[in-house]
Coordinates of C-alpha atoms in Angstrom, one line a residue:
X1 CA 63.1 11.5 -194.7
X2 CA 66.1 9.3 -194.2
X3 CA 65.6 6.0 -194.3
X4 CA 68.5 3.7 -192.3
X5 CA 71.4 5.3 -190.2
X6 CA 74.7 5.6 -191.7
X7 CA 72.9 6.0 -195.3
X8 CA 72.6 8.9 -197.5
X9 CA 69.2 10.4 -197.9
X10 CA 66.3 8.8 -200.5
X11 CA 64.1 10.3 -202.4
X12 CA 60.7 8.8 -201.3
X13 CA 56.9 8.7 -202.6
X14 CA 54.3 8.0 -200.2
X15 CA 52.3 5.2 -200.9
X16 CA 48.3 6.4 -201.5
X17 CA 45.0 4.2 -201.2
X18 CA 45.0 0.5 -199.5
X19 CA 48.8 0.9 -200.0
X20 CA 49.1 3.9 -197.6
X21 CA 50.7 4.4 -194.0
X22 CA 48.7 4.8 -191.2
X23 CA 50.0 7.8 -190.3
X24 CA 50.8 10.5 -192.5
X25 CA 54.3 11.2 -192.2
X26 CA 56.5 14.0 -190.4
X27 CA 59.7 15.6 -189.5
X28 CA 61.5 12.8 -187.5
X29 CA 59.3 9.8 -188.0
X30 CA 61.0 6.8 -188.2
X31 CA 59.4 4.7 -191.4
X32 CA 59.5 1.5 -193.4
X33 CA 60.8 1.7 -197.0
X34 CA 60.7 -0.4 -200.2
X35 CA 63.6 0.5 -203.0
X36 CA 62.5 1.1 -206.5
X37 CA 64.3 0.8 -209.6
X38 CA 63.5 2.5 -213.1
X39 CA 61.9 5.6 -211.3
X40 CA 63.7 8.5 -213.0
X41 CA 63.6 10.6 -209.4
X42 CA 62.1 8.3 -206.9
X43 CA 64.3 5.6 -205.3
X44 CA 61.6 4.4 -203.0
X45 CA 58.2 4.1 -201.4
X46 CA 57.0 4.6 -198.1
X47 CA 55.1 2.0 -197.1
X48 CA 54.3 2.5 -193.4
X49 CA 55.1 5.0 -190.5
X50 CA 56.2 3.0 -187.0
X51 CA 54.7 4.1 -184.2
X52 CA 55.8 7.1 -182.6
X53 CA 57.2 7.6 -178.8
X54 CA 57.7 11.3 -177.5
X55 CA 56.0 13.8 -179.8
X56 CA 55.3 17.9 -179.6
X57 CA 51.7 19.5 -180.3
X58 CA 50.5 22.7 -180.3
X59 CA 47.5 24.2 -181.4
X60 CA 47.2 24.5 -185.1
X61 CA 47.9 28.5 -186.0
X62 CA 45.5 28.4 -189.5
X63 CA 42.8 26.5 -186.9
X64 CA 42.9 25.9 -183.6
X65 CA 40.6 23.4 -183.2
X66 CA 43.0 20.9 -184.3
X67 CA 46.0 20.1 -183.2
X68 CA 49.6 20.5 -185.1
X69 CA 52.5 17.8 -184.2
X70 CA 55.7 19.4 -185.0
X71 CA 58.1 16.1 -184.9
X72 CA 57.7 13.0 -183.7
X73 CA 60.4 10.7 -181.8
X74 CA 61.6 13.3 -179.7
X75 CA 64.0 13.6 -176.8
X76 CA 64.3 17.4 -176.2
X77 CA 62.2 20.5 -176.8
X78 CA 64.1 23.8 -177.1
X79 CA 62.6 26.8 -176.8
X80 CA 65.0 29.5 -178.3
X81 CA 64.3 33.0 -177.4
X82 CA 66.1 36.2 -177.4
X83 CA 66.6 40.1 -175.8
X84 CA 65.2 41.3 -179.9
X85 CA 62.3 40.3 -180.4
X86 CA 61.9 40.0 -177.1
X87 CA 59.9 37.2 -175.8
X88 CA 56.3 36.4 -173.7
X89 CA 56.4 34.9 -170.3
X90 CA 52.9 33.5 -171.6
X91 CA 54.6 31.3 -174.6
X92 CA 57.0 30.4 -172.2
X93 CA 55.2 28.6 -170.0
X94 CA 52.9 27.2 -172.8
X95 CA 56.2 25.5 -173.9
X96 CA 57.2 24.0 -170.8
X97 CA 53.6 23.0 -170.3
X98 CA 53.1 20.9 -173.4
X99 CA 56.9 19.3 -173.1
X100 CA 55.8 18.0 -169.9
X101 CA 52.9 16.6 -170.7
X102 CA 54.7 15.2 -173.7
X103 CA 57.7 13.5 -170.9
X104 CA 60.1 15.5 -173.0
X105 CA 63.4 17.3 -171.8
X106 CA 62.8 20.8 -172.2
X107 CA 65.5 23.6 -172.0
X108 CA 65.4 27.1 -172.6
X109 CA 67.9 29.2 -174.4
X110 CA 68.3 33.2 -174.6
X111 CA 70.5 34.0 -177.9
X112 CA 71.7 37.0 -179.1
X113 CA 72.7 37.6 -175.4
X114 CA 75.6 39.3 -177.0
X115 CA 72.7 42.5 -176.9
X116 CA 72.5 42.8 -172.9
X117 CA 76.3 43.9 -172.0
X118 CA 77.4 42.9 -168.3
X119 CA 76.2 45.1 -165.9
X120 CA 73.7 46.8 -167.9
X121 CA 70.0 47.5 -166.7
X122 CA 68.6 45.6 -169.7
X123 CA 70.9 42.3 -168.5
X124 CA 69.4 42.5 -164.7
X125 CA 66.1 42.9 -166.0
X126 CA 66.0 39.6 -168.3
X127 CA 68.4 37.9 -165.9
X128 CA 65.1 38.5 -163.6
X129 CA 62.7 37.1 -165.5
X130 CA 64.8 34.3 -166.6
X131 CA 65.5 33.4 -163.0
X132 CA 61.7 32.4 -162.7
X133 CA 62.7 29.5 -164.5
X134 CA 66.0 28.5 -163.2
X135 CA 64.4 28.6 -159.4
X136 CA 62.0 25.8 -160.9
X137 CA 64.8 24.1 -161.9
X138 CA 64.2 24.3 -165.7
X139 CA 67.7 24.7 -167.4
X140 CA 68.5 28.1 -169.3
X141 CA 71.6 28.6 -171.4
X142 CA 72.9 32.1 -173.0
X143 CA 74.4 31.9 -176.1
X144 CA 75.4 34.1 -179.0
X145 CA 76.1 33.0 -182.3
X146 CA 77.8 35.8 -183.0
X147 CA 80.2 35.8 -180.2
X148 CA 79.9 32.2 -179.6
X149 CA 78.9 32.1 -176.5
X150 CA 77.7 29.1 -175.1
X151 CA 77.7 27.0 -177.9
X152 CA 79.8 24.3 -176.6
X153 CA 77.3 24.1 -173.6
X154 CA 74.5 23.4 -176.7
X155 CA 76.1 21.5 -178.6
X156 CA 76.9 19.0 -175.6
X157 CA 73.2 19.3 -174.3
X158 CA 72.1 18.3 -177.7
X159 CA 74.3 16.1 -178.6
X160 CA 73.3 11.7 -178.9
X161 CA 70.0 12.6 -178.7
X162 CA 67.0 14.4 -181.7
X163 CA 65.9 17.9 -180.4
X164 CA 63.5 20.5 -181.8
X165 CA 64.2 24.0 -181.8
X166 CA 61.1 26.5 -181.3
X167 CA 60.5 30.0 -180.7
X168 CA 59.6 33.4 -182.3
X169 CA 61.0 34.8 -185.9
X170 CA 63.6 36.3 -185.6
X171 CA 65.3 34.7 -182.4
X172 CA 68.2 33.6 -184.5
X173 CA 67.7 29.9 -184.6
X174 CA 68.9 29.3 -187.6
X175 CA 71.8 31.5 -187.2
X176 CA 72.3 28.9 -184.3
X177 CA 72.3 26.0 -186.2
X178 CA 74.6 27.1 -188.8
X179 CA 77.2 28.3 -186.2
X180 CA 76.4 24.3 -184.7
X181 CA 77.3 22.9 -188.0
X182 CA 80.6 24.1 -188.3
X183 CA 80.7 25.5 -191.8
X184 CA 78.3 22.0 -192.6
X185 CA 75.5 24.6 -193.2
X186 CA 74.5 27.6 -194.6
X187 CA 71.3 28.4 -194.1
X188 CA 69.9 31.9 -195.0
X189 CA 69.6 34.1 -192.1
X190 CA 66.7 37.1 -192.4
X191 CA 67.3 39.8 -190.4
X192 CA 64.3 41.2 -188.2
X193 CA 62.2 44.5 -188.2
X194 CA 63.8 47.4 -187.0
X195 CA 60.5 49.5 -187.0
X196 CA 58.3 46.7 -185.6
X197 CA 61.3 44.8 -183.5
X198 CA 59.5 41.1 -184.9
X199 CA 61.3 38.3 -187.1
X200 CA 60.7 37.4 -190.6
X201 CA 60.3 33.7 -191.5
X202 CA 63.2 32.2 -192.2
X203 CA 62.2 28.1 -191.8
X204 CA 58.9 27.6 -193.6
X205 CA 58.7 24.1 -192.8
X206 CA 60.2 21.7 -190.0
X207 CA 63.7 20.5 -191.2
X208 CA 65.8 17.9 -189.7
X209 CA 69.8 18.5 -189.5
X210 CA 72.7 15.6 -188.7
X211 CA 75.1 18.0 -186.5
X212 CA 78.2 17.5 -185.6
X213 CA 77.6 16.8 -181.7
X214 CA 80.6 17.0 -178.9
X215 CA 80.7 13.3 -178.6
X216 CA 78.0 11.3 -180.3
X217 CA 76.2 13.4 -183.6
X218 CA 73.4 15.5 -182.8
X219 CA 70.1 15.4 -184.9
X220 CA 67.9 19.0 -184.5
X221 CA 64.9 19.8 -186.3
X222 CA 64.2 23.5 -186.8
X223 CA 60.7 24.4 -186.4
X224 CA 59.3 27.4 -188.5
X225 CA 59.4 30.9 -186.0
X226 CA 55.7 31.9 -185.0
X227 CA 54.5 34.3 -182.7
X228 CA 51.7 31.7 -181.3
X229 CA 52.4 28.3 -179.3
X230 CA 48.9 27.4 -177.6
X231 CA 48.3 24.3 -175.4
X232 CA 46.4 21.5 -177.2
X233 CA 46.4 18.1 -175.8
X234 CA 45.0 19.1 -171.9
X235 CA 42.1 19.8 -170.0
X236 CA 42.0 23.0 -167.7
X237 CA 41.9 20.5 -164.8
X238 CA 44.9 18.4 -166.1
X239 CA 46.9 21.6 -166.3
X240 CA 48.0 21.7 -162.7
X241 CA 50.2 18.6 -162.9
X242 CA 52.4 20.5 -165.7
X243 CA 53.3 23.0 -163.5
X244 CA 56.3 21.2 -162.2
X245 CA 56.1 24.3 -159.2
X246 CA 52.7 22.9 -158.0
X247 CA 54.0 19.0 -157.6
X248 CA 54.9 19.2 -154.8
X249 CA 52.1 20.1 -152.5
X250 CA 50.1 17.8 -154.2
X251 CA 47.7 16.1 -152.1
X252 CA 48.2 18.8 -149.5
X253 CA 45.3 20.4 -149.9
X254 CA 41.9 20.1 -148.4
X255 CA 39.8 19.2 -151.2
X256 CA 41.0 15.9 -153.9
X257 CA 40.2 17.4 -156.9
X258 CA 41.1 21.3 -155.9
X259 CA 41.7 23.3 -159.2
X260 CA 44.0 25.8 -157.0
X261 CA 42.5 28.4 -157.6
X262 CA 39.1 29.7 -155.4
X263 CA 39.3 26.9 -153.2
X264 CA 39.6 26.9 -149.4
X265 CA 43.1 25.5 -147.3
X266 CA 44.9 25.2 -150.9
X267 CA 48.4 24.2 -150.4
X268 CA 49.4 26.1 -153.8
X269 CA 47.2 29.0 -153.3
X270 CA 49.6 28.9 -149.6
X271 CA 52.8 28.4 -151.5
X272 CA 52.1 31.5 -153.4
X273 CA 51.8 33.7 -150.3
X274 CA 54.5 32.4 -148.5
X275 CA 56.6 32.9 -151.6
X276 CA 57.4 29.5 -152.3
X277 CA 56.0 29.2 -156.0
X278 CA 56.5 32.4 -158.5
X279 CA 53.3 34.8 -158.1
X280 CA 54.0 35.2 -162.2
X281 CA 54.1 31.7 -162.5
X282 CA 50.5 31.1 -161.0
X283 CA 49.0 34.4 -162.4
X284 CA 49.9 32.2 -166.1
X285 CA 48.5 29.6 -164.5
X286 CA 45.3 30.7 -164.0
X287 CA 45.5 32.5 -167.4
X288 CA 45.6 29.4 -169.0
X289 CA 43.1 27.5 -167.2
X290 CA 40.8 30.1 -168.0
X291 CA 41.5 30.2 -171.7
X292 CA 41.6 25.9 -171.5
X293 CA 38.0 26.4 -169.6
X294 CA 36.4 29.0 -172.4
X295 CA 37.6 27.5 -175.0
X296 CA 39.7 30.2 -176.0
X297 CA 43.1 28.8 -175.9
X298 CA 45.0 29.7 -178.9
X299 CA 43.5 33.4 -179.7
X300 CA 46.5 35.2 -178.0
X301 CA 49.3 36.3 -180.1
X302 CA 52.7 36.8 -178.5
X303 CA 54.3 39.7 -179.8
X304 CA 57.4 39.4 -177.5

C-alpha cells in the first residue's frame, strides 16, 4: 500500500481491535496512515480505509456465496484475453456485465495476436467473434508483447487513470506489463500447457504497478489469471440493464417489467429477429439469467 503520491512505498501494520479500519484493506484502496518510529520493520499503521468509489466483484472462486472485490477505486476494467488459451464468450460477457454495473470503463484486449497471421482462417474466425463486441460499441485492442503491437494504443488508454487487468492464465498479462514498464519490471513470465492449451499462475495475488504512461503515469493492478469470473452483485431481473445492446428498446415493450425473454410484443426479443442485437449475445443472456434465477451462477468453469 502506498501511502501519499510522489512518496516511496511504507511498510504498514493494520491496526487490530477498537483501533481497526472499517474496511479491511485491498489492492488500490486509498487509506489513512500514522508514522512510527523504533519499529525495526514497520514504519506505520493503518488506521482507517476511506471510502471507496468504483470497485470490481466477482463471485468468490473458493465460495461463491460471497463475493470477492478485486480493487477498489477503479477507473478501468481490462479484460485481457488471447488466440492460446483461447477464451469463453460466456466470461466475456460476465466481464462487461459486472463493469457496467460497477460504472466502470471497460475494454477488451486480444494479446498474443502475433499467433493469428493476416489472412489466415484462425484470424477471420476470432476477428468474428470479436466483432460481436465492437458492433456494441465496446472497444477491443490487439496487441502482442512480443512484436509490440499495439502497445502504444494501451499504454495511452491506460494511461492518468488506475486500471485492472483480468483474464485467464496464461493470456500473457504479465508479459504485458513488463513490456509496459519499459525495462521498469521484470516480472516472471510462466509459460502455458502445451498438452492441455491452459495457463499456469503467474500473479497469485492482486498487485498494483506505477507505469510509465504516454502522458500522465499509469497505475495497473494485475489480477491473479482464473478460469472462473461469475456475476455477483445482480439480480436475474437487474441483468437486462447491463446489456448495453438491450438499452435501447427499453420501454418499448408491452409489458413494464418484461424479463425479455417468454414475453409477448418484446422489443428485444424483436431486435434479435430483425438482427439488430447479437443472437449470441442474447443466448448469454438468457444463460445468465437462468443461472442468476437458480442460484447457480458461479459453477461454470471457462476452459477457453
Amino acid at each position: 500500500l502506498k501511502n501519499l503520491p510522489e512518496e516511496e512505498p511504507r511498510i504498514c501494520r493494520i491496526m487490530r481491535g477498537n483501533q481497526a479500519p472499517s474496511l479491511q484493506p485491498i489492492v488500490g484502496d486509498l487509506v489513512e496512515i500514522v508514522l512510527e518510529e523504533g519499529e525495526e520493520d514497520v514504519e506505520a499503521a493503518l488506521v482507517e480505509v476511506w471510502p471507496r468509489r468504483r470497485s470490481l466483484l466477482r463471485r468468490s472462486s473458493r465460495d461463491i456465496r460471497v463475493p470477492q472485490v478485486l480493487c477498489a477505486n477503479l477507473g478501468l476494467a481490462v479484460l485481457v484475453i488471447s488466440p492460446e488459451p483461447d477464451f469463453a464468450e460466456g466470461m466475456v460477457d460476465r466481464v462487461l456485465v459486472s463493469a457496467h454495473k460497477q460504472d466502470l470503463d471497460v475494454a477488451i484486449v486480444l494479446n498474443k495476436v502475433d499467433l493469428l497471421p493476416e489472412g489466415s482462417n484462425r484470424r477471420y474466425e476470432v476477428d468474428d467473434r470479436l466483432a460481436v463486441y465492437e458492433r456494441v460499441g465496446y472497444k477491443v485492442l490487439r496487441t502482442s508483447a512480443e512484436s509490440r503491437e499495439g502497445l502504444l494504443e494501451l499504454r495511452a488508454m491506460l494511461s492518468g487513470r488506475t486500471s485492472i487487468f483480468v483474464g485467464n492464465s496464461g493470456v500473457g498479462k504479465t508479459h504485458l506489463i513488463n513490456e509496459l514498464s519499459k525495462g521498469q519490471l521484470e516480472l516472471k513470465v510462466n509459460k502455458i500447457s502445451e498438452k492441455f492449451k491452459l495457463g499456469c499462475h503467474t500473479t497469485s495475488t492482486s498487485t498494483l504497478y506505477k507505469l510509465p504512461g504516454k502522458g500522465d503515469d499509469a497505475l495497473l493492478i494485475d489480477s491473479p489469471g482464473a478460469r472462473r469470473f461469475s456475476v455477483w452483485d445482480l439480480e436475474a431481473d437487474e441483468l437486462k440493464d447491463h446489456f448495453v445492446e438491450f438499452l435501447p428498446f427499453r420501454g418499448q415493450c408491452r409489458f413494464r417489467n418484461c424479463s425479455h425473454l417468454e414475453e409477448p410484443d418484446c422489443a428485444v426479443q424483436d431486435a434479435v429477429e430483425d438482427g439488430k442485437i447479437q443472437r449470441q449475445r442474447y443466448r448469454s443472456y438468457k444463460q445468465i439469467w437462468q443461472l442468476l434465477k437458480d442460484g447457480s451462477e458461479g459453477h461454470i468453469t471457462y476452459d477457453g
